Amino acid sequence: MKKLILLFLASLIITGNVSNISSDVVRQLYNNFKTSQQFETETHVQSVIQVLAQSLSDSDSDNTLEAPAFIEANHAPTGGGALPETILGIKKDGWNRSLGYCVYDHGTTNSSTGRIDGQTTPDPGGISFAVVSSGANRTFDSTCADLALGSAVGDDRADFMPLGVSDAAFILASGGGTPTTSGSGTDTGSDEGDGGTTVPGGGVTLPGSSTYSVAGAALFDGSTGYLSWVPSTAGSRKVFTISAWVRKGQGTQQVIANANNAGLTSYLFVRFQDTGVIRIKELSGGTTEMYLQTNALYRDNAWYHVVFEVDTTQTTASERQKLYVNGERVTSFSTEDAYSLNFQSQWNNTETHNIGRYTSGIKYLNGYVAEFQNGFGTVTDFGEFTSSTGAWDPITYSADFGSNGFHLDFADSTDLGKDVSGNANHWSVHGGVTPVGNSPTDSAATFNPLDIGNTSAVFSNGNRTVDSTTSGQGITPATLAINDIDQVHFEFEVDASTSNIQLLFMDPSDNGTRNGVSLQSAGNIANYVNGSLGSTYGSWSVGDRFTFEVDTSAKTFTIDQNGTEIVSETYTTTAQLFPAIRDGSGSNRGVVTANFSENEFVDTPDTGFKALTTANLSLPTSKLSDHFVQGTYKGNGTSQTILFGDGVDWGDDDSLIIVKNLTAARSWKIVDSLRGNGETLDFSGTTEEKYKSNSITNLTGTGFDLSTENNTNAANENFVYYALKAGSSSSRVTGTTNHGKAYTVSANPEFGFSTVTYKGSGSAGHEVPHGLSQDVGMSIVKSRIAGGWYIYHHELGATKFISFDEYYAFTSSGPWNNTEPSETIFTLGKGSSTNSNNVDFIAYVFAKDSPYIKTYEMIANGTSNNVFVPLQGASVWNLHKNSLIKDWWSLYDRARNPSNPVTGWLAPNDPSAGGYLSSDKGKDFHHNGIKEHNTSTNGTYIGLAIVDPHQIGRGQ
């Protein structure tokens, strides 16, 4: 059949009738693709061939059509090159490698630049050109001489254009020669995809790219535990991808992966340094070949997805090695030395490979590893940003593994080194490596090494075990609060103790919230209930297990000792509560292991009680960008539209936009939907509201429009913006207050934010609705005529106020009438600051504790190991101020600092440009709170944070 087709096509050369050949003149001979990479390759090649076919011309006037010439390239089949730049389409295969191109010059004039010498008398079976993929091994096994015969070699995949055809008719061949026809084009194999893509004409359902639950992980003990493997034959050493999910504990120079020769003169390692940077280094013969060290610091006690892509055949040096963390490419390095062209790494060589250590006896990993894979995929083959949450999640890997590829899923507790890729590249397990249920898709709580309650505490066992030490004293809480689970179960096991160790759940900042047991020095037990210590009873000893079950809805709890109930009580606090241990005296010592995940439990939970893991948290259904967006832009001095991006569209919902110039000392600009487009206010001043027709001219739902004003759009100057969504414009609530004054509320209770306009009454006790239906944490009020900003914060209380344009927290009965706001209203005094008669005011009101907004007090200690603020979400925006002394407000954000540390604070009370960087060590925004690092931060602070609850468990 093939011969008949080629004879027919060849006859067209003589007649020149090539313009009306339809794409079904030649049937595609190979349909049965088994991977998405092969399908992508077919799709890309078909589109390129169609473009090439329409580009045929008799360039040398010998009555034979030629395709466009190839261009020189490093990644190309022998004798050929790459596709010319003028050819449109995706010129890469499914493995993200450039397609190769062989073009032949047939006819009486059969020699030209960029083409291979062809036949002077064209053979009916001749090939005009071939487009070829290097396949899963990323190496061209086929030469252009092979392809001229219509045959691909190895795992190359080639499409051929017979002589004279100017349409998309082609013959497809894979390694091993020309395949046979599949007849009807249906799938004759047994592979079935799940939610995948159907190959056109082939009927093959490919595996879908979808998130899934990670079965488990391996816990490395930091001193003896590691995995090892020596490949029997060398695999791809120029092109490979290492992918691993890692949650690290305490330790220095913790190695994720390593491959080295016996003399350690040649090696590759990927590891965390004790400072928190990621360092990746390849040594060859004692000389540094490649070296990356990040500026970002990865100090979170949560899961990081680390992907290292290598392709040393790339012509651009920076593309030969790529590092991704949680789906984002890292581009900022303190050291960045690229691989040399076509360098062959130690990885995939026939040398020792390690997971969890560098080499014998040093640099062990104390932490968890899940989903360790070695293959040829790109970062998006291993994970994706889930559309409903915005979080980076693991997905089923469907790219090729290659001969030395492997997939360690750690699901088989009896064989943690088992390779489930199908390659049987199994690893040997050594020392302290144990199976755990703690995984990237269900991250369990551990003790929190970032909290400084006990600065001498030592953490081990993946931060599940804490040793308070005899020199330490204070509280060591867990990483997750229990409040977002209706009924929660957790256990404490006493591994060693001298006395006076308290096993609790509590607000770490308030000893009055302690609930649990105190193990007394005399060997007996006393209960803590609502912060009060009861009488002693019973006895305890090392090895005892204390099991807590807390019903957070009913506010009741029970405690069992070795399976026997000893406590059944009720608690009263509404604060965020964390499992914790407390060492009550510096001379005592307690070593306690916590069991927070289900596979760690010794006792079976009562019906309805769940583990303290992220999968059990009650999280909101919307993602953060449904409520809050931030970003930076460059002004152009004329007009432009700033788009929120990422598909964000708030429609006609009301919003608040805040803009600050980062280049010049210019005023803050604030516009909101209730006051209207162009009606601007300034945080750093006390002036009245001003209409600026050339400022922020329109709030669009997908962004905002700018005109010529320098404060918001000066040419070539940099700006940052913050956008907060209030309620729908169609659901605004208007009415009159208890004093008969008009108000309008636009509220977004899920987010925890509302904007309110109202007229003052001049009389005390003026009650204004805020629309949040929950406790108020902070409100910011300003008259729309001249006057300052007046701020309520729940930690200061209603007898005090603070402002942007003053330094101190003042005691005054004026602004809030000494009355705490309720879940529905805030109350005003008779003073002119917030309630002048018939004066218009604007109020921005923030919830005390919504899923996205947290208000708090922190007591900083001014040391390098400063305070940790637990927030039950990853902070993306933070505003705080020392409330007791003369000090400025400080605003930190992810817009200007996409990674830790977050530095360069802005001051809402000051128009200065750029942010204050001098000696600013900043802070880390972690998955569950904020770690302060500034030694100048000392004293009592009030704060407001916007957090992403869907990032809990994801390292920041």
mmCIF file of C-alpha atoms in Angstrom, residues 40-220:
data_model
loop_
_atom_site.group_PDB
_atom_site.id
_atom_site.type_symbol
_atom_site.label_atom_id
_atom_site.label_comp_id
_atom_site.label_asym_id
_atom_site.label_seq_id
_atom_site.Cartn_x
_atom_site.Cartn_y
_atom_site.Cartn_z
ATOM 1 C CA GLU A 40 2.098 16.477 21.741
ATOM 2 C CA THR A 41 4.939 15.565 19.406
ATOM 3 C CA GLU A 42 2.519 14.355 16.752
ATOM 4 C CA THR A 43 0.370 17.458 17.080
ATOM 5 C CA HIS A 44 3.285 19.889 16.865
ATOM 6 C CA VAL A 45 4.905 18.084 13.954
ATOM 7 C CA GLN A 46 1.671 17.941 11.971
ATOM 8 C CA SER A 47 1.166 21.683 12.294
ATOM 9 C CA VAL A 48 4.773 22.406 11.275
ATOM 10 C CA ILE A 49 4.559 20.049 8.268
ATOM 11 C CA GLN A 50 1.436 21.776 7.032
ATOM 12 C CA VAL A 51 3.268 25.112 7.114
ATOM 13 C CA LEU A 52 6.320 23.601 5.384
ATOM 14 C CA ALA A 53 4.140 21.987 2.729
ATOM 15 C CA GLN A 54 2.701 25.355 1.809
ATOM 16 C CA SER A 55 6.232 26.759 1.575
ATOM 17 C CA LEU A 56 7.492 24.432 -1.164
ATOM 18 C CA SER A 57 8.961 26.143 -4.201
ATOM 19 C CA ASP A 58 11.167 25.338 -7.166
ATOM 20 C CA SER A 59 13.949 27.574 -5.903
ATOM 21 C CA ASP A 60 16.553 26.273 -8.382
ATOM 22 C CA SER A 61 14.261 26.057 -11.470
ATOM 23 C CA ASP A 62 14.797 22.325 -12.074
ATOM 24 C CA ASN A 63 11.085 21.393 -12.098
ATOM 25 C CA THR A 64 11.312 19.809 -8.634
ATOM 26 C CA LEU A 65 9.876 21.448 -5.544
ATOM 27 C CA GLU A 66 12.141 22.048 -2.514
ATOM 28 C CA ALA A 67 11.231 22.794 1.092
ATOM 29 C CA PRO A 68 12.815 25.743 2.960
ATOM 30 C CA ALA A 69 16.446 25.219 4.001
ATOM 31 C CA PHE A 70 17.348 24.194 7.545
ATOM 32 C CA ILE A 71 19.368 26.385 9.934
ATOM 33 C CA GLU A 72 22.415 25.291 11.917
ATOM 34 C CA ALA A 73 21.749 24.081 15.476
ATOM 35 C CA ASN A 74 23.512 22.139 18.228
ATOM 36 C CA HIS A 75 20.485 19.955 18.846
ATOM 37 C CA ALA A 76 19.920 18.442 15.416
ATOM 38 C CA PRO A 77 20.246 15.126 13.576
ATOM 39 C CA THR A 78 23.564 14.497 11.886
ATOM 40 C CA GLY A 79 23.533 16.090 8.451
ATOM 41 C CA GLY A 80 20.587 18.334 9.218
ATOM 42 C CA GLY A 81 19.605 21.276 11.361
ATOM 43 C CA ALA A 82 16.659 23.072 12.921
ATOM 44 C CA LEU A 83 13.475 24.490 11.457
ATOM 45 C CA PRO A 84 13.874 27.982 9.988
ATOM 46 C CA GLU A 85 12.622 30.906 12.081
ATOM 47 C CA THR A 86 10.170 31.853 9.315
ATOM 48 C CA ILE A 87 8.169 28.664 9.862
ATOM 49 C CA LEU A 88 5.331 29.324 12.265
ATOM 50 C CA GLY A 89 4.159 26.825 14.846
ATOM 51 C CA ILE A 90 5.467 25.091 17.945
ATOM 52 C CA LYS A 91 8.908 23.881 16.986
ATOM 53 C CA LYS A 92 9.435 21.677 20.040
ATOM 54 C CA ASP A 93 8.333 18.133 20.763
ATOM 55 C CA GLY A 94 6.416 16.793 23.733
ATOM 56 C CA TRP A 95 9.627 16.526 25.741
ATOM 57 C CA ASN A 96 10.265 20.267 25.241
ATOM 58 C CA ARG A 97 13.186 19.684 22.882
ATOM 59 C CA SER A 98 13.649 21.451 19.550
ATOM 60 C CA LEU A 99 12.530 19.434 16.543
ATOM 61 C CA GLY A 100 15.162 18.376 14.036
ATOM 62 C CA TYR A 101 14.803 18.976 10.313
ATOM 63 C CA CYS A 102 16.271 17.222 7.263
ATOM 64 C CA VAL A 103 15.507 18.671 3.828
ATOM 65 C CA TYR A 104 16.697 17.176 0.548
ATOM 66 C CA ASP A 105 17.385 18.945 -2.784
ATOM 67 C CA HIS A 106 16.213 16.664 -5.607
ATOM 68 C CA GLY A 107 16.301 17.380 -9.323
ATOM 69 C CA THR A 108 18.863 18.203 -11.959
ATOM 70 C CA THR A 109 20.215 20.913 -9.690
ATOM 71 C CA ASN A 110 20.565 18.993 -6.447
ATOM 72 C CA SER A 111 22.919 20.998 -4.267
ATOM 73 C CA SER A 112 22.069 24.112 -2.232
ATOM 74 C CA THR A 113 22.943 25.670 1.134
ATOM 75 C CA GLY A 114 20.852 24.349 4.007
ATOM 76 C CA ARG A 115 19.711 21.279 2.079
ATOM 77 C CA ILE A 116 21.132 17.799 1.664
ATOM 78 C CA ASP A 117 22.195 16.721 -1.814
ATOM 79 C CA GLY A 118 19.376 14.676 -3.291
ATOM 80 C CA GLN A 119 18.643 12.626 -6.377
ATOM 81 C CA THR A 120 19.067 14.075 -9.860
ATOM 82 C CA THR A 121 16.320 11.761 -11.080
ATOM 83 C CA PRO A 122 13.774 11.656 -8.270
ATOM 84 C CA ASP A 123 12.853 8.192 -7.038
ATOM 85 C CA PRO A 124 9.078 7.687 -6.617
ATOM 86 C CA GLY A 125 9.823 6.655 -3.039
ATOM 87 C CA GLY A 126 11.963 9.699 -2.341
ATOM 88 C CA ILE A 127 11.532 12.002 0.654
ATOM 89 C CA SER A 128 11.253 15.767 0.252
ATOM 90 C CA PHE A 129 11.904 16.501 3.923
ATOM 91 C CA ALA A 130 11.605 14.980 7.377
ATOM 92 C CA VAL A 131 10.767 16.525 10.752
ATOM 93 C CA VAL A 132 12.090 14.475 13.642
ATOM 94 C CA SER A 133 11.819 14.397 17.443
ATOM 95 C CA SER A 134 14.757 13.120 19.481
ATOM 96 C CA GLY A 135 12.267 11.192 21.620
ATOM 97 C CA ALA A 136 12.285 10.481 25.308
ATOM 98 C CA ASN A 137 16.072 10.160 25.547
ATOM 99 C CA ARG A 138 16.533 13.691 24.119
ATOM 100 C CA THR A 139 19.234 12.435 21.752
ATOM 101 C CA PHE A 140 18.933 12.101 17.983
ATOM 102 C CA ASP A 141 19.598 8.442 17.202
ATOM 103 C CA SER A 142 18.682 8.982 13.538
ATOM 104 C CA THR A 143 20.814 10.705 10.938
ATOM 105 C CA CYS A 144 19.433 12.506 7.911
ATOM 106 C CA ALA A 145 20.791 9.587 5.855
ATOM 107 C CA ASP A 146 18.578 7.225 7.875
ATOM 108 C CA LEU A 147 15.584 9.488 7.452
ATOM 109 C CA ALA A 148 16.139 9.732 3.671
ATOM 110 C CA LEU A 149 15.232 6.040 3.611
ATOM 111 C CA GLY A 150 11.982 6.651 5.475
ATOM 112 C CA SER A 151 13.217 5.056 8.669
ATOM 113 C CA ALA A 152 13.780 6.451 12.175
ATOM 114 C CA VAL A 153 16.261 4.889 14.617
ATOM 115 C CA GLY A 154 16.000 4.299 18.364
ATOM 116 C CA ASP A 155 13.129 6.160 20.039
ATOM 117 C CA ASP A 156 13.185 9.029 17.533
ATOM 118 C CA ARG A 157 9.827 9.882 15.990
ATOM 119 C CA ALA A 158 9.887 11.212 12.431
ATOM 120 C CA ASP A 159 7.331 12.511 9.954
ATOM 121 C CA PHE A 160 8.160 12.419 6.248
ATOM 122 C CA MET A 161 6.881 14.441 3.307
ATOM 123 C CA PRO A 162 6.971 12.463 0.024
ATOM 124 C CA LEU A 163 8.182 14.256 -3.055
ATOM 125 C CA GLY A 164 5.850 16.809 -4.602
ATOM 126 C CA VAL A 165 3.153 16.894 -1.906
ATOM 127 C CA SER A 166 2.072 20.381 -0.895
ATOM 128 C CA ASP A 167 -0.578 19.452 1.661
ATOM 129 C CA ALA A 168 -0.400 17.797 5.075
ATOM 130 C CA ALA A 169 -0.137 14.274 3.761
ATOM 131 C CA PHE A 170 2.724 12.488 5.446
ATOM 132 C CA ILE A 171 4.025 9.162 6.636
ATOM 133 C CA LEU A 172 4.979 8.825 10.292
ATOM 134 C CA ALA A 173 7.670 6.429 11.447
ATOM 135 C CA SER A 174 9.111 5.608 14.835
ATOM 136 C CA GLY A 175 12.340 3.933 15.822
ATOM 137 C CA GLY A 176 12.802 0.482 14.405
ATOM 138 C CA GLY A 177 11.606 1.247 10.897
ATOM 139 C CA THR A 178 8.329 2.058 9.213
ATOM 140 C CA PRO A 179 5.354 0.919 11.308
ATOM 141 C CA THR A 180 2.441 -0.976 9.892
ATOM 142 C CA THR A 181 -1.006 0.449 9.424
ATOM 143 C CA SER A 182 -3.443 0.359 12.289
ATOM 144 C CA GLY A 183 -6.400 -0.258 10.005
ATOM 145 C CA SER A 184 -9.425 1.440 11.518
ATOM 146 C CA GLY A 185 -7.305 3.698 13.677
ATOM 147 C CA THR A 186 -8.725 2.473 16.955
ATOM 148 C CA ASP A 187 -6.629 1.632 19.973
ATOM 149 C CA THR A 188 -5.665 -2.014 19.928
ATOM 150 C CA GLY A 189 -3.807 -1.858 23.258
ATOM 151 C CA SER A 190 -5.083 -2.126 26.789
ATOM 152 C CA ASP A 191 -4.005 1.289 28.066
ATOM 153 C CA GLU A 192 -6.862 3.393 29.333
ATOM 154 C CA GLY A 193 -6.577 6.958 30.509
ATOM 155 C CA ASP A 194 -8.551 8.548 33.298
ATOM 156 C CA GLY A 195 -9.934 11.953 32.517
ATOM 157 C CA GLY A 196 -7.348 12.463 29.805
ATOM 158 C CA THR A 197 -7.191 13.580 26.194
ATOM 159 C CA THR A 198 -8.435 11.515 23.283
ATOM 160 C CA VAL A 199 -5.997 11.352 20.390
ATOM 161 C CA PRO A 200 -7.754 12.452 17.177
ATOM 162 C CA GLY A 201 -8.103 9.494 14.795
ATOM 163 C CA GLY A 202 -6.479 7.084 17.167
ATOM 164 C CA GLY A 203 -9.051 6.588 19.871
ATOM 165 C CA VAL A 204 -6.399 6.474 22.595
ATOM 166 C CA THR A 205 -7.334 8.106 25.883
ATOM 167 C CA LEU A 206 -4.200 9.537 27.444
ATOM 168 C CA PRO A 207 -3.613 9.871 31.159
ATOM 169 C CA GLY A 208 -4.982 13.193 32.398
ATOM 170 C CA SER A 209 -2.915 15.749 34.267
ATOM 171 C CA SER A 210 -4.788 15.848 37.542
ATOM 172 C CA THR A 211 -4.025 16.283 41.217
ATOM 173 C CA TYR A 212 -4.009 13.229 43.405
ATOM 174 C CA SER A 213 -3.452 12.210 46.980
ATOM 175 C CA VAL A 214 0.121 11.332 47.885
ATOM 176 C CA ALA A 215 0.078 7.976 49.636
ATOM 177 C CA GLY A 216 2.835 8.668 52.121
ATOM 178 C CA ALA A 217 6.370 9.803 52.729
ATOM 179 C CA ALA A 218 9.643 8.692 54.236
ATOM 180 C CA LEU A 219 11.003 10.295 57.391
ATOM 181 C CA PHE A 220 14.804 10.591 57.542
#
